[in-house]
Coordinates of C-alpha atoms in Angstrom, one line a residue:
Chain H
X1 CA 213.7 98.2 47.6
X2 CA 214.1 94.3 47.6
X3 CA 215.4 94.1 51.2
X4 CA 212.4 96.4 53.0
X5 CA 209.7 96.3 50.2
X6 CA 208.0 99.1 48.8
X7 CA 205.6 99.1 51.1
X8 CA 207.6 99.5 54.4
X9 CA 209.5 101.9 52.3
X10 CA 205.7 103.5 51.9
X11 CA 205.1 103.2 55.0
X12 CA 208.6 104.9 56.4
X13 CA 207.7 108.0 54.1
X14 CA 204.6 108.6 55.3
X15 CA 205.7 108.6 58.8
X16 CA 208.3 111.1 57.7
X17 CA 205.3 113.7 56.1
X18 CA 203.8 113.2 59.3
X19 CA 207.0 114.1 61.4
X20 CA 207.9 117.4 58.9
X21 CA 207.9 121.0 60.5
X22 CA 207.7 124.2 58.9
X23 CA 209.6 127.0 59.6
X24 CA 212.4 125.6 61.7
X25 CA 216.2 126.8 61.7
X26 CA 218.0 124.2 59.1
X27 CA 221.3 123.1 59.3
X28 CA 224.2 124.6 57.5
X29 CA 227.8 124.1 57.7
X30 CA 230.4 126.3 57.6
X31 CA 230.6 129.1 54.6
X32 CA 226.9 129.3 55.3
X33 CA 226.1 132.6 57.9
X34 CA 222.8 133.0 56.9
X35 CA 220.1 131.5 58.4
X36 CA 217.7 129.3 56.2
X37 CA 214.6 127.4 57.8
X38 CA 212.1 124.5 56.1
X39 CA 209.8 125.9 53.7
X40 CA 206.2 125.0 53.7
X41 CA 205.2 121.0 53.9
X42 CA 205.5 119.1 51.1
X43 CA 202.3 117.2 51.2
X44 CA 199.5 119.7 51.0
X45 CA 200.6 119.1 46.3
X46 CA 200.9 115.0 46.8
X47 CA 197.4 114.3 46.5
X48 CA 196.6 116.3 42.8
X49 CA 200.0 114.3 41.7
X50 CA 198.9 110.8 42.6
X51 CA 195.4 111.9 41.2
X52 CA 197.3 112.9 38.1
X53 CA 199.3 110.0 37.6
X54 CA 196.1 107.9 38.2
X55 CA 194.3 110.1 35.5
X56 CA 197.2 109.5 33.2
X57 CA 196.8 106.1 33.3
X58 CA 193.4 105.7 32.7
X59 CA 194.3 107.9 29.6
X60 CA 196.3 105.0 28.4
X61 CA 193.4 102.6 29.6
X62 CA 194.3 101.2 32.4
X63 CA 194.9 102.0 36.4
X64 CA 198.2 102.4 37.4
X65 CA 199.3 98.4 38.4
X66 CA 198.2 97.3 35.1
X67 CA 200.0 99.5 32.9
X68 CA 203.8 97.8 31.8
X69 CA 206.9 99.6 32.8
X70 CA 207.4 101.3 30.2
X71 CA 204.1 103.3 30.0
X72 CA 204.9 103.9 33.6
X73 CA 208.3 104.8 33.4
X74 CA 207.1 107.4 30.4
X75 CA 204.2 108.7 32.3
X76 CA 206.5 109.4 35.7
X77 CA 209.2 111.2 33.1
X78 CA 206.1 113.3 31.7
X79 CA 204.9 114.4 35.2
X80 CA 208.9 115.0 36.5
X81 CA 209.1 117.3 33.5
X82 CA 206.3 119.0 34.3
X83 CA 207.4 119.4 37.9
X84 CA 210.5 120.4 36.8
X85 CA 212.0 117.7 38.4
X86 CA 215.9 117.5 37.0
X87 CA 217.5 115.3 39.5
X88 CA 216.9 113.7 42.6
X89 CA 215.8 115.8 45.4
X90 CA 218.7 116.0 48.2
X91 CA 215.7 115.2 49.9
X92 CA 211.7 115.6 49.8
X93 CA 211.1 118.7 48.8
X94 CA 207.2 118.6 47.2
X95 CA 208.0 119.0 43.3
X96 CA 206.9 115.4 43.1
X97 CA 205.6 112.7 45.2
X98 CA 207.1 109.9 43.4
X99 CA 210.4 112.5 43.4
X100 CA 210.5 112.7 46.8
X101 CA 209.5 109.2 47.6
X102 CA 212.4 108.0 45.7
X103 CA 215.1 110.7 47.3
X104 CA 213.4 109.5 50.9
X105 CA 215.4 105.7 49.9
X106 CA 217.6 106.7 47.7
X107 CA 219.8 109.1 50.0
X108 CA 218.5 106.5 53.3
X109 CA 221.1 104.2 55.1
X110 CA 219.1 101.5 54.0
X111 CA 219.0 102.2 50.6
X112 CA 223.3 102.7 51.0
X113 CA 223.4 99.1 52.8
X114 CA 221.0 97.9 49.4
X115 CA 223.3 99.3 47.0
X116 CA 226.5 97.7 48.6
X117 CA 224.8 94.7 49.9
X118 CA 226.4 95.0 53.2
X119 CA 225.3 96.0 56.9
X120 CA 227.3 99.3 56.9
X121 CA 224.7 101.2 59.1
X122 CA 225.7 104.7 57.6
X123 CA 223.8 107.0 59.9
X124 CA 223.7 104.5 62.9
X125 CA 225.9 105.5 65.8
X126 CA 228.0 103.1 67.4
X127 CA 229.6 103.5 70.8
X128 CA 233.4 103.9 70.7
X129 CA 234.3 100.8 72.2
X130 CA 232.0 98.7 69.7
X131 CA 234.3 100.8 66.8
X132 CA 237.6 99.9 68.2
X133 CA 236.9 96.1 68.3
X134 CA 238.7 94.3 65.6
X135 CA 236.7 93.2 62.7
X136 CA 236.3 89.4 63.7
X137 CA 235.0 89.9 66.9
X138 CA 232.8 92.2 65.7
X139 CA 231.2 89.3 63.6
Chain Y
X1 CA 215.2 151.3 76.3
X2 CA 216.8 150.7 73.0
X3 CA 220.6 149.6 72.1
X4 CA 221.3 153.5 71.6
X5 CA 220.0 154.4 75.0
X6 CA 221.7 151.3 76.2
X7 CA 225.2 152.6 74.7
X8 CA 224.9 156.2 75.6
X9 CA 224.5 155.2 79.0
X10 CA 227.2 152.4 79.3
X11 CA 229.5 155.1 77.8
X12 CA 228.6 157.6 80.1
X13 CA 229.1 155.2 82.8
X14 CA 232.5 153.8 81.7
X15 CA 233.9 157.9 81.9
X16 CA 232.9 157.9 85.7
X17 CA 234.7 156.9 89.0
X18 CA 233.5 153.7 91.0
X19 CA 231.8 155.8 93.0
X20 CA 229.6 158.2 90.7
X21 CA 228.8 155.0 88.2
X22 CA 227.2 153.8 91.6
X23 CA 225.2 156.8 91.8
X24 CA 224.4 156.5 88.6
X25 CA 223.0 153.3 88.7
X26 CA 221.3 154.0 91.4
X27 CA 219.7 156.5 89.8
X28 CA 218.8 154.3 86.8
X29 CA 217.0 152.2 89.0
X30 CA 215.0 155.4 90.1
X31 CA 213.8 155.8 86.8
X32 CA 212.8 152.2 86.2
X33 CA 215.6 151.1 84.7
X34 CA 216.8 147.8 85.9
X35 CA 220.3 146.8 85.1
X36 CA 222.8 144.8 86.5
X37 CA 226.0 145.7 87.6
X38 CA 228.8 143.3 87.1
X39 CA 232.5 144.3 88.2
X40 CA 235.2 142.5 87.5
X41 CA 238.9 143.4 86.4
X42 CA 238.7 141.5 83.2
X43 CA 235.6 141.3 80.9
X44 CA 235.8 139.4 77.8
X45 CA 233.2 139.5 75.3
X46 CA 232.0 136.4 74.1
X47 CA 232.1 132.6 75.8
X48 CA 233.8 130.5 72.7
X49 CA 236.6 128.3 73.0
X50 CA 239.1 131.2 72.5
X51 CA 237.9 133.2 75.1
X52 CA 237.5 130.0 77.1
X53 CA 241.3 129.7 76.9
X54 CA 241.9 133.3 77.0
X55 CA 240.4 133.4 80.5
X56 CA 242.0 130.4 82.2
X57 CA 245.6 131.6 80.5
X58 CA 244.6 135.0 82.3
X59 CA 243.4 133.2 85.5
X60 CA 247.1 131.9 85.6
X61 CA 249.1 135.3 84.7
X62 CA 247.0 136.9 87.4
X63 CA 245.9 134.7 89.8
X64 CA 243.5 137.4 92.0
X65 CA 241.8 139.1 89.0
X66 CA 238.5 138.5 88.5
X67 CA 237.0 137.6 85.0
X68 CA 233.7 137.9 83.5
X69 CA 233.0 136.2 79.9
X70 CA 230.0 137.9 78.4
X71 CA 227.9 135.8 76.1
X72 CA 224.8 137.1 74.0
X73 CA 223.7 133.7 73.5
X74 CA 223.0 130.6 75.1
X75 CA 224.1 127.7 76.9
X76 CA 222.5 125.3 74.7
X77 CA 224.9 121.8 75.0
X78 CA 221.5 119.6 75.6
X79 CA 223.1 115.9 76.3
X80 CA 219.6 114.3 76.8
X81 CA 218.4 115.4 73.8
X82 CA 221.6 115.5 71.1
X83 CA 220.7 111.9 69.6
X84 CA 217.2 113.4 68.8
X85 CA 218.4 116.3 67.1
X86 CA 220.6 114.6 65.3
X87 CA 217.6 112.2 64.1
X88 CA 216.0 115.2 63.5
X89 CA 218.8 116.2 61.2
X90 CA 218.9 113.5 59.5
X91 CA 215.9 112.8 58.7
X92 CA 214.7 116.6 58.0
X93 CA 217.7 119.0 57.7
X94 CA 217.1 121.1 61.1
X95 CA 219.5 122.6 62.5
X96 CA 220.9 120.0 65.5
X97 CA 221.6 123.2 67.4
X98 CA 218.9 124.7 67.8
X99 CA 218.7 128.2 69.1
X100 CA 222.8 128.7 68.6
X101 CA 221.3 131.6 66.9
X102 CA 220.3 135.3 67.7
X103 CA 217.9 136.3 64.3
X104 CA 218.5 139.7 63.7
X105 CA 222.6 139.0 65.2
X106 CA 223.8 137.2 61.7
X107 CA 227.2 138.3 60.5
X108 CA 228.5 138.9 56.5
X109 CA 230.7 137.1 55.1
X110 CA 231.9 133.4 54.3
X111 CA 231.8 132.4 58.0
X112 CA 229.3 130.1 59.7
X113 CA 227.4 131.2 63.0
X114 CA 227.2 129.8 66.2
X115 CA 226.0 132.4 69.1
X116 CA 226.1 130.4 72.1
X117 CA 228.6 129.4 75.2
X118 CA 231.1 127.1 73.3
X119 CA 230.9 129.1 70.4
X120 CA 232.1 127.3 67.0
X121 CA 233.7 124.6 68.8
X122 CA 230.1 123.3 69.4
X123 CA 230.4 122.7 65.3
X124 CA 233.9 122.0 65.1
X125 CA 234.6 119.6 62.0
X126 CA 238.1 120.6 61.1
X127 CA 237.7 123.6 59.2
X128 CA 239.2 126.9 59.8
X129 CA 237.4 129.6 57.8
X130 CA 239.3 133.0 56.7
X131 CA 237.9 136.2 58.8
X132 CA 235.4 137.6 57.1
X133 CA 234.9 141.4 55.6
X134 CA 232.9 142.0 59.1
X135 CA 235.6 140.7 61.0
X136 CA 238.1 143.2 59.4
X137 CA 235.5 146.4 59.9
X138 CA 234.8 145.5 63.5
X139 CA 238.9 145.0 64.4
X140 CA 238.6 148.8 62.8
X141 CA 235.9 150.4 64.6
X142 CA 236.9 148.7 67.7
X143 CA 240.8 149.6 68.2
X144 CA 240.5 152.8 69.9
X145 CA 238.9 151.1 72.5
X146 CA 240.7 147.9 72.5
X147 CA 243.6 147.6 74.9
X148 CA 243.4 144.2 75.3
X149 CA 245.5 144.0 72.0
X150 CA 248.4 146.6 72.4

């Protein structure tokens, strides 16, 4: 998250739990007839899993920020496994905040153009004629 | 009036001459019933691309006929709002089609669903899926009415 920041990435995610609907037709592609809508909201479980997290650091004797990485990093795979959280979500799904935080950048354009270091836009569209220009004048 | 009654009737109807089906209907309308009468020399059940085609290849081989394309679901192409749905997509997984659906109208099978004018070519990506078991039963239960195809 060097580019944005955590907390613009925060910030993003938020604005996504405040954008969710229940209950509404999902996509599907083909080979899928039947008809699948969004489950319940994923934030109504976020608040016990930060309170958690924050309880599990004190445990260790100390709030979250002050503990190393380590203790974090073994803390967070203690909750996922508890969550039952295997992989990354294919996208925020309420097993686990930090979870679904993470699948919120990780599968995000922004997160693609991170990774590759490159303006590559993977979700933007672009008008056909902007497409067809050749590469330099496009710089 | 239920999709029984609805069938009984359009049966009973389709047996008749021009003339008695108008009595008929007329007489629907006496009992409270309200349906509309469309006549046409054609009438192709459901508006996707094939029937699209279907019609205007028919429009040239008979030039005075008159077609009617039945569709039981929408017209749902929304220009002003496709970049939102797609957003929406995106972002949240909905469907960027909404309402190319009827709920209870879903088929069996390894086939994906549009119900709406434009049919699957609203979705096309460049996959052509195998008909499913549904289609098969249907082609069967529907010969001995079909002409279209002999």
């Amino acid at each position: 998250m060097a580019e944005q920041g955590p907390h613009a990435v925060v910030d993003k995610f938020v604005a996504w739990t405040r954008g969710y609907r229940e209950g509404v037709a999902m996509t599907h592609g083909y080979g899928h007839p039947r008809l699948q809508k969004t489950g319940a909201s994923p934030v109504p479980g976020y608040g016990l899993q930060l309170a958690a997290l924050d309880a599990a650091a004190r445990a260790k004797g100390a709030r979250w920020s002050a503990l190393d990485q380590e203790t974090r990093r073994a803390l967070l795979d203690a909750a996922f496994t508890a969550a039952g959280v295997r992989n990354l979500p294919p996208r925020p799904m309420g097993q686990h905040v930090v979870a679904d935080l993470m699948a919120f950048y990780f599968r995000s354009s922004e997160a693609n153009d991170d990774c590759y270091r490159a303006l590559i836009n993977r979700e933007v569209c672009r008008p056909i004629e902007v497409t067809i220009r050749s590469r330099r004048q496009l710089a | 009036m239920n999709h029984d009654d609805h069938a009984v009737r359009a049966e009973h109807a389709e047996g008749l001459a021009l003339a008695d089906r108008r009595v008929l209907v007329r007489r629907w309308r006496t009992m409270g019933i309200a349906m509309a009468v469309h006549e046409s020399d054609i009438c192709i059940i459901g508006g996707g691309i094939t029937s699209a085609m279907l019609a205007e290849k028919l429009s040239e081989l008979r030039p005075g006929a008159s077609i009617t394309v039945v569709e039981a679901g929408r017209s749902i192409f929304d220009a002003q709002n496709r970049g939102r749905y797609r957003e929406r997509a995106m972002a949240y997984g909905e469907h960027p089609w909404p309402d190319d659906y009827i709920e209870d109208q879903q088929a069996d099978g390894i086939i994906s669903m549009t119900m709406a004018v434009g049919g699957l070519a609203l979705h096309w990506g460049g996959a052509c899926n195998r008909f499913s078991e549904e289609d098969l039963r249907l082609k069967v239960a529907l010969r001995p009415r079909c002409r279209l195809a002999d």
